[in-house]
Amino acid sequence: MKPEIKNMAGGLAGALILNLVHETAKRVSQKAPRIDLIGEEALTKSLNAVGVSAPTGNKLFGTTLAADLIANATYYAMIGKGPRKHLLLRGAGYGLFAGLGAIGFTQKLGLSDKPVTKTTETKVMTVAWYLLGGLAAALVIKKVGEIDDERSGILELA
């Protein structure tokens, strides 16, 4: 299997885990980060800046969720670049950097950071969930690589 496909499979897994945790937590905790609100604000401001009306309601949510999944999957897929022995370390690094970036750069990008900085718990959850996504991506990339290695070994013996 091509490395790009392995990496995208891992990236997609990390993005799905991240978004599942976010979507579940926002329904059960007032302190949960609301990355979705930041995404919606970013999409709306970006479209309005180029003279396009942004969707509203469920269409805005769906469009933002799709864009978030694609962006996070692409970002997490980069974890697969480099030596295999450092996959988990890279996964942790990418996840940690994304989480810290979400809390530290949102306001600098002209967006409200309140959805991810409202409490210390919110900040910790934000970083932890991006870290979880990075580790999930790394583990999937690692496992897919191992399965691919086993198949290659079987083919070589045949």
Short mmCIF file of N, CA and C in Angstrom, two decimals, residues 1 6 84 87 141-157:
data_model
loop_
_atom_site.label_atom_id
_atom_site.label_comp_id
_atom_site.label_asym_id
_atom_site.label_seq_id
_atom_site.Cartn_x
_atom_site.Cartn_y
_atom_site.Cartn_z
N MET A 1 0.85 -1.18 0.00
CA MET A 1 0.00 0.00 0.00
C MET A 1 0.89 1.24 0.00
N LYS A 6 -1.74 5.05 3.62
CA LYS A 6 -1.60 4.70 5.04
C LYS A 6 -1.71 5.96 5.90
N ARG A 84 9.52 5.40 10.99
CA ARG A 84 8.42 4.73 11.67
C ARG A 84 8.62 4.65 13.18
N LEU A 87 6.84 7.41 15.23
CA LEU A 87 5.44 7.72 14.93
C LEU A 87 4.68 8.23 16.15
N ILE A 141 -1.64 4.64 11.63
CA ILE A 141 -0.58 4.60 10.62
C ILE A 141 0.38 3.45 10.91
N LYS A 142 0.73 3.29 12.19
CA LYS A 142 1.64 2.22 12.61
C LYS A 142 1.03 0.86 12.31
N LYS A 143 -0.22 0.65 12.69
CA LYS A 143 -0.88 -0.64 12.51
C LYS A 143 -1.07 -0.97 11.03
N VAL A 144 -1.48 -0.01 10.25
CA VAL A 144 -1.65 -0.24 8.81
C VAL A 144 -0.30 -0.60 8.19
N GLY A 145 0.76 0.05 8.64
CA GLY A 145 2.11 -0.28 8.15
C GLY A 145 2.51 -1.70 8.52
N GLU A 146 2.18 -2.13 9.75
CA GLU A 146 2.50 -3.49 10.17
C GLU A 146 1.72 -4.52 9.36
N ILE A 147 0.46 -4.25 9.13
CA ILE A 147 -0.36 -5.16 8.32
C ILE A 147 0.20 -5.24 6.91
N ASP A 148 0.58 -4.09 6.37
CA ASP A 148 1.16 -4.05 5.02
C ASP A 148 2.47 -4.84 4.98
N ASP A 149 3.29 -4.71 6.03
CA ASP A 149 4.55 -5.46 6.10
C ASP A 149 4.29 -6.96 6.12
N GLU A 150 3.29 -7.38 6.91
CA GLU A 150 2.95 -8.80 6.99
C GLU A 150 2.50 -9.32 5.63
N ARG A 151 1.68 -8.58 4.94
CA ARG A 151 1.21 -8.98 3.61
C ARG A 151 2.37 -9.06 2.63
N SER A 152 3.28 -8.10 2.70
CA SER A 152 4.43 -8.12 1.81
C SER A 152 5.28 -9.35 2.07
N GLY A 153 5.45 -9.69 3.34
CA GLY A 153 6.22 -10.89 3.71
C GLY A 153 5.58 -12.15 3.19
N ILE A 154 4.25 -12.20 3.26
CA ILE A 154 3.51 -13.37 2.76
C ILE A 154 3.67 -13.46 1.24
N LEU A 155 3.58 -12.33 0.56
CA LEU A 155 3.72 -12.32 -0.89
C LEU A 155 5.13 -12.72 -1.32
N GLU A 156 6.13 -12.30 -0.53
CA GLU A 156 7.50 -12.63 -0.87
C GLU A 156 7.75 -14.13 -0.72
N LEU A 157 7.08 -14.78 0.24
CA LEU A 157 7.26 -16.21 0.46
C LEU A 157 6.55 -17.03 -0.61
#
